[in-house]
Short mmCIF file of N, CA, C and O in Angstrom, two decimals:
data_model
loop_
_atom_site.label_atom_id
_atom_site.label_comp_id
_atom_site.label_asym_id
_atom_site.label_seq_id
_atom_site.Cartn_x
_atom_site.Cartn_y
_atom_site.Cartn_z
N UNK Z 28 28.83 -27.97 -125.52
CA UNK Z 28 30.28 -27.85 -125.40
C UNK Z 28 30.90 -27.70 -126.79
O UNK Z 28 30.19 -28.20 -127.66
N UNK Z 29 31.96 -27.17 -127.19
CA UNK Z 29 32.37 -26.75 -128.14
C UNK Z 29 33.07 -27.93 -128.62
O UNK Z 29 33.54 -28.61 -127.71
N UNK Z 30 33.26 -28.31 -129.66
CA UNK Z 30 33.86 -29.28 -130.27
C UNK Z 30 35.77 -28.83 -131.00
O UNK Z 30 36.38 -27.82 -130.66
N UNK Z 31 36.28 -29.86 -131.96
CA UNK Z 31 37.42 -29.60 -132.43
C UNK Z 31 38.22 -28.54 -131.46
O UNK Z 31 37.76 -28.13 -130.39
N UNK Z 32 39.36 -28.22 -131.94
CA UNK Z 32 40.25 -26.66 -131.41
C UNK Z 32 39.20 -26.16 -130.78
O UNK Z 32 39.31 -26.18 -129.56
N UNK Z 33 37.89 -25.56 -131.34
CA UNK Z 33 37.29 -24.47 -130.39
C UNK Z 33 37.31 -24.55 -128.91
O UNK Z 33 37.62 -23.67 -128.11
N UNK Z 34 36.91 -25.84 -128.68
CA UNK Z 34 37.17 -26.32 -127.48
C UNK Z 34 38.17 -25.91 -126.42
O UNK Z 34 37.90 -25.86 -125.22
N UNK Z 35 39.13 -25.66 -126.85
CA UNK Z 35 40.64 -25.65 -126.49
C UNK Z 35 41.29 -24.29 -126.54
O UNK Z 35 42.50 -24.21 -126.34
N UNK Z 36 40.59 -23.26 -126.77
CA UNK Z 36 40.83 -21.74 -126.94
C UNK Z 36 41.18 -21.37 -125.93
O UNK Z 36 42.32 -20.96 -125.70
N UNK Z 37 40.19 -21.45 -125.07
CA UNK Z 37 40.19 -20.79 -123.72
C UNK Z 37 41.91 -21.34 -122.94
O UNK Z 37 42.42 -20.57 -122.13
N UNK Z 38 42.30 -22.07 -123.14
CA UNK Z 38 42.91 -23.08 -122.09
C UNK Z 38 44.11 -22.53 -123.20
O UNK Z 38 44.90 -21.88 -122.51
N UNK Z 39 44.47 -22.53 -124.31
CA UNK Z 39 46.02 -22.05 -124.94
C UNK Z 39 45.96 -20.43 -124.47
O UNK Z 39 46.96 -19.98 -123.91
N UNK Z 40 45.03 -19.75 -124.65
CA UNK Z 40 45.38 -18.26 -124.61
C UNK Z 40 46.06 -18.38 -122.90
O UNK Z 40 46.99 -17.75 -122.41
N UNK Z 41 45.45 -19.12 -122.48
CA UNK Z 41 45.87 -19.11 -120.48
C UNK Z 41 47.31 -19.02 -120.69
O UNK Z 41 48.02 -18.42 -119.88
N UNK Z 42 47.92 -19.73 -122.01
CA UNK Z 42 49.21 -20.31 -121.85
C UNK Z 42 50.39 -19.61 -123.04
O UNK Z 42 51.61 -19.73 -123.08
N UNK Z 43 49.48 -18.89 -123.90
CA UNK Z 43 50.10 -18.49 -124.96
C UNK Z 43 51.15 -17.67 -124.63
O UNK Z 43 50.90 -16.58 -124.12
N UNK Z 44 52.61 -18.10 -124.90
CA UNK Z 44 53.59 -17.03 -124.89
C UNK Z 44 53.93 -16.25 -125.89
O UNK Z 44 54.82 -15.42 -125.69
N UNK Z 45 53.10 -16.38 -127.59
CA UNK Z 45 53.24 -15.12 -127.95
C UNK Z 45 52.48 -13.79 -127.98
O UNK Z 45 52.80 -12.78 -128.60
N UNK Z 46 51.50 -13.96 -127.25
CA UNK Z 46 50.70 -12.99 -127.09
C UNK Z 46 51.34 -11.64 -126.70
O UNK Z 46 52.02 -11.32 -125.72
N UNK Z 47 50.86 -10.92 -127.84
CA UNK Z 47 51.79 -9.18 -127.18
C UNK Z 47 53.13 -9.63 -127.47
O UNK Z 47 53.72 -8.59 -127.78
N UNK Z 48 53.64 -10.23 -127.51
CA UNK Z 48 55.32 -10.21 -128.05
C UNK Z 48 55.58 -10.12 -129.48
O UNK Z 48 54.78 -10.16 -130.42
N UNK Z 49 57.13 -9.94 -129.46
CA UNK Z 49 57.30 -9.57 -130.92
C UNK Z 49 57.70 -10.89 -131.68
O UNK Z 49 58.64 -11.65 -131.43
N UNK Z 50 56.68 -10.98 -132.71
CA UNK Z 50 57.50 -12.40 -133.30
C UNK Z 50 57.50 -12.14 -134.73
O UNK Z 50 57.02 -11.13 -135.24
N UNK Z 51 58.05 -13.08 -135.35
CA UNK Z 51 58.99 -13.24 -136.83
C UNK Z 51 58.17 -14.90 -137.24
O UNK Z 51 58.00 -15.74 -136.36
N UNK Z 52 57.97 -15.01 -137.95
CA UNK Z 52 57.26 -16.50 -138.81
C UNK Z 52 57.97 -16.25 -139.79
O UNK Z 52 58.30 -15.16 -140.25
N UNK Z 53 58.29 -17.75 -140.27
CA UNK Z 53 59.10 -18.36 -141.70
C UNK Z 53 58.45 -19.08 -142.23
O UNK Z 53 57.79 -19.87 -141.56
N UNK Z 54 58.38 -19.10 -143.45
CA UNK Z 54 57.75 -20.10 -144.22
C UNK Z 54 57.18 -19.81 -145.96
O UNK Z 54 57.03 -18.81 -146.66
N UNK Z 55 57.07 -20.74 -146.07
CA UNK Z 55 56.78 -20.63 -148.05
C UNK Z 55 57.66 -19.76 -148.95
O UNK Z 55 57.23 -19.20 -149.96
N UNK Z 56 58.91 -19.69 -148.54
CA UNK Z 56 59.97 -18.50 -148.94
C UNK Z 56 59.62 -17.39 -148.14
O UNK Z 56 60.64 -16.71 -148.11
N UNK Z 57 58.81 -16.87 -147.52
CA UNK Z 57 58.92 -15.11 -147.21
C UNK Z 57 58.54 -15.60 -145.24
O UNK Z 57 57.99 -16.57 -144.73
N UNK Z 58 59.30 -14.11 -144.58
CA UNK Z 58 59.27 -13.89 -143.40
C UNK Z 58 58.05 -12.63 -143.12
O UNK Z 58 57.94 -11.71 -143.93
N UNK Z 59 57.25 -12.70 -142.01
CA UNK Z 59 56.55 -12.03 -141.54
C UNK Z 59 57.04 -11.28 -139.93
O UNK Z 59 57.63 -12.00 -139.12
N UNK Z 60 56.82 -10.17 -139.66
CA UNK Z 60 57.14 -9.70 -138.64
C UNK Z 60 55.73 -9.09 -138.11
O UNK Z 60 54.86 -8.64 -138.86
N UNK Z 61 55.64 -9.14 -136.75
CA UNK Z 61 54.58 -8.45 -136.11
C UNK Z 61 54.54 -8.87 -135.04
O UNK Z 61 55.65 -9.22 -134.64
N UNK Z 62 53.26 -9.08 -133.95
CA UNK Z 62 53.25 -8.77 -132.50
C UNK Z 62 51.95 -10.31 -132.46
O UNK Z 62 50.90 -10.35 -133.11
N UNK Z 63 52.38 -11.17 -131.69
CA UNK Z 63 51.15 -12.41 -131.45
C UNK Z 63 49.73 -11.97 -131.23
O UNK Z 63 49.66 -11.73 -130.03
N UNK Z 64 48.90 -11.81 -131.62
CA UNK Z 64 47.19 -11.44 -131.34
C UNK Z 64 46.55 -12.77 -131.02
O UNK Z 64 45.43 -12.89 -131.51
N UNK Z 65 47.02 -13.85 -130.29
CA UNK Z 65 46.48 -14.91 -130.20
C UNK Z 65 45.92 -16.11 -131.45
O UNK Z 65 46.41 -16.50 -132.52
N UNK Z 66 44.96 -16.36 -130.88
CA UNK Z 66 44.87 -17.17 -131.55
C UNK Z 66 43.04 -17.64 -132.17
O UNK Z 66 42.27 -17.73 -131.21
N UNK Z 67 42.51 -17.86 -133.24
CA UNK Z 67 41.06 -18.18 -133.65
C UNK Z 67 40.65 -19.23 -133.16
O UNK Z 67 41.51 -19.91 -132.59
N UNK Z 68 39.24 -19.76 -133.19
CA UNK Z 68 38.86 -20.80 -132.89
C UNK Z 68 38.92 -22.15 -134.09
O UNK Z 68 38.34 -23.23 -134.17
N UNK Z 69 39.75 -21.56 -134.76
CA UNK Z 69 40.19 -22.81 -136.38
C UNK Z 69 42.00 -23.33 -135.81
O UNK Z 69 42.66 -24.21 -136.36
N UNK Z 70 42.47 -22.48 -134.58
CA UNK Z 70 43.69 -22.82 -134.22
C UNK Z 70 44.97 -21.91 -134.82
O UNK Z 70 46.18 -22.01 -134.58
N UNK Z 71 44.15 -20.86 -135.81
CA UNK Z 71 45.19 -19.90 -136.85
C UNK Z 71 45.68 -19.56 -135.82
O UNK Z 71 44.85 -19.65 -134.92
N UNK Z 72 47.26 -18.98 -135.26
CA UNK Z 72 47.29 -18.03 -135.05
C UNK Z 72 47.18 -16.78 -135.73
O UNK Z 72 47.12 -16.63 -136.95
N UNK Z 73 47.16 -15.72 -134.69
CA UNK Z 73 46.80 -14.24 -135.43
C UNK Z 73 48.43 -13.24 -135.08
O UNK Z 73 49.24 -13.16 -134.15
N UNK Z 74 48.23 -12.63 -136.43
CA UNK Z 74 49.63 -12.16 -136.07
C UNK Z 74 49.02 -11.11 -136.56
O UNK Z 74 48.33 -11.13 -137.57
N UNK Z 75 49.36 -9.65 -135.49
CA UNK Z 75 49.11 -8.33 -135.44
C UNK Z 75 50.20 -7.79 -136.03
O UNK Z 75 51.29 -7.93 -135.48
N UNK Z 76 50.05 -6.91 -137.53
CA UNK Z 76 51.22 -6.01 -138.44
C UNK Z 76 50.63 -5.00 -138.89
O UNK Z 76 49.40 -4.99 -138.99
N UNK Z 77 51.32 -4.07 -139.20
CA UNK Z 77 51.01 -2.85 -139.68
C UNK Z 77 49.90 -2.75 -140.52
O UNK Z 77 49.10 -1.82 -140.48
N UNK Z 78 49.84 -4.00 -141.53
CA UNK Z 78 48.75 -3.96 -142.15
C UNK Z 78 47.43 -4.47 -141.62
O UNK Z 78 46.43 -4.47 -142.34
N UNK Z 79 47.41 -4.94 -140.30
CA UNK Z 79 45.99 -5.13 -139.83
C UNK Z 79 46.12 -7.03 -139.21
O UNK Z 79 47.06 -7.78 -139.47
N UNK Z 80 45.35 -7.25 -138.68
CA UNK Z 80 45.45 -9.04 -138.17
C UNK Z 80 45.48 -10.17 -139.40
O UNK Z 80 44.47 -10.48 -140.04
N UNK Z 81 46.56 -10.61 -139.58
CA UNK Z 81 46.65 -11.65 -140.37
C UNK Z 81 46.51 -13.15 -139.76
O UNK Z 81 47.23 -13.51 -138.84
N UNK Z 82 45.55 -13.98 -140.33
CA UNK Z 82 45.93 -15.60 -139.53
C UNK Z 82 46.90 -16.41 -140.06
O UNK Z 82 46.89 -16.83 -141.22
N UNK Z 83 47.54 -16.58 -139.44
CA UNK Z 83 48.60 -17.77 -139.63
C UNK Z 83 48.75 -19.24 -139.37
O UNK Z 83 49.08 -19.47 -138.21
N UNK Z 84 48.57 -20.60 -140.37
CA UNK Z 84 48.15 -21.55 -140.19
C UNK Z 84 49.29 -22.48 -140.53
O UNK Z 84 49.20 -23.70 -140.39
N UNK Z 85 50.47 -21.80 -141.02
CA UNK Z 85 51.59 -23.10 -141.15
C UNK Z 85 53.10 -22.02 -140.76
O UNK Z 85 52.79 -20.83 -140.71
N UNK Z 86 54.28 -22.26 -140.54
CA UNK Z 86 55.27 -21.63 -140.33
C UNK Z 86 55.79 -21.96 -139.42
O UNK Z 86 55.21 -22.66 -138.59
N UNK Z 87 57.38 -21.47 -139.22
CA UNK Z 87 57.89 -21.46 -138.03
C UNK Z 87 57.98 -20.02 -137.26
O UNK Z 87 58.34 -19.04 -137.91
N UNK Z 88 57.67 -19.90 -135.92
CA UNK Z 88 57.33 -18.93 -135.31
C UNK Z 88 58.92 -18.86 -134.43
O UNK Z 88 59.46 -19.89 -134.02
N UNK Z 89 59.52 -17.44 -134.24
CA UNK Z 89 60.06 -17.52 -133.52
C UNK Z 89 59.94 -16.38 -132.78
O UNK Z 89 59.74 -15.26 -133.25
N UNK Z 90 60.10 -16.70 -131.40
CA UNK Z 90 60.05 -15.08 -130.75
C UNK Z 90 60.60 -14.95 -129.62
O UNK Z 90 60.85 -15.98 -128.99
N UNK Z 91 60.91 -13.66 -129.05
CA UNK Z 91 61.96 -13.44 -127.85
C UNK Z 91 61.18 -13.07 -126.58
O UNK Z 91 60.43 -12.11 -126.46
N UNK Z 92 61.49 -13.96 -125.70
CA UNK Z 92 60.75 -13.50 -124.13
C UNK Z 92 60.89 -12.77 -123.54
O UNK Z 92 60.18 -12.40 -122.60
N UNK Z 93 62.45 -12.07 -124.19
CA UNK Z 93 62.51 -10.90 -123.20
C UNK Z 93 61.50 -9.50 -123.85
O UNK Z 93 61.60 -8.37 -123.38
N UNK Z 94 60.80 -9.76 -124.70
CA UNK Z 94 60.73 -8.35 -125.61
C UNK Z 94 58.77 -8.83 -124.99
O UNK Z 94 57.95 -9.51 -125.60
N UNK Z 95 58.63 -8.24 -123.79
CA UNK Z 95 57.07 -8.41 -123.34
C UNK Z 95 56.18 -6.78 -123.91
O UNK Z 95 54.97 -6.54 -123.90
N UNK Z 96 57.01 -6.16 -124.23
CA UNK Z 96 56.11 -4.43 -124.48
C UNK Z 96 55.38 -4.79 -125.55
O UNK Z 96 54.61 -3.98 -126.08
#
């Protein structure tokens, strides 16, 4: 059985509402924009941007429910 977060992957993606949506993160002075790609088995989320999958491990995430495309 998988230990730490890994454990627990399966069961957030079931639940993840930013997946495929458009979201915005704040933090350390600068804003990021891109689309939720879930999430790693370290708990990063992954944020999908122009420049390719970035993980994201501290910030505030914000994002809109209506924007599912």
């Amino acid at each position: 059985a998988a230990t730490g977060f890994a454990g627990f992957v399966d069961a957030w993606s079931e639940r993840d509402l930013t997946r495929h949506r458009a979201i915005e993160i704040s933090g350390a002075g600068e804003t990021r924009l891109g689309r939720g790609g879930g999430i790693d088995p370290s708990g990063a989320l992954i944020l999908l941007t122009e420049r390719g999958a970035e993980r994201v491990y501290a910030g505030d995430v914000s994002l809109r429910l209506g924007d599912a495309s």
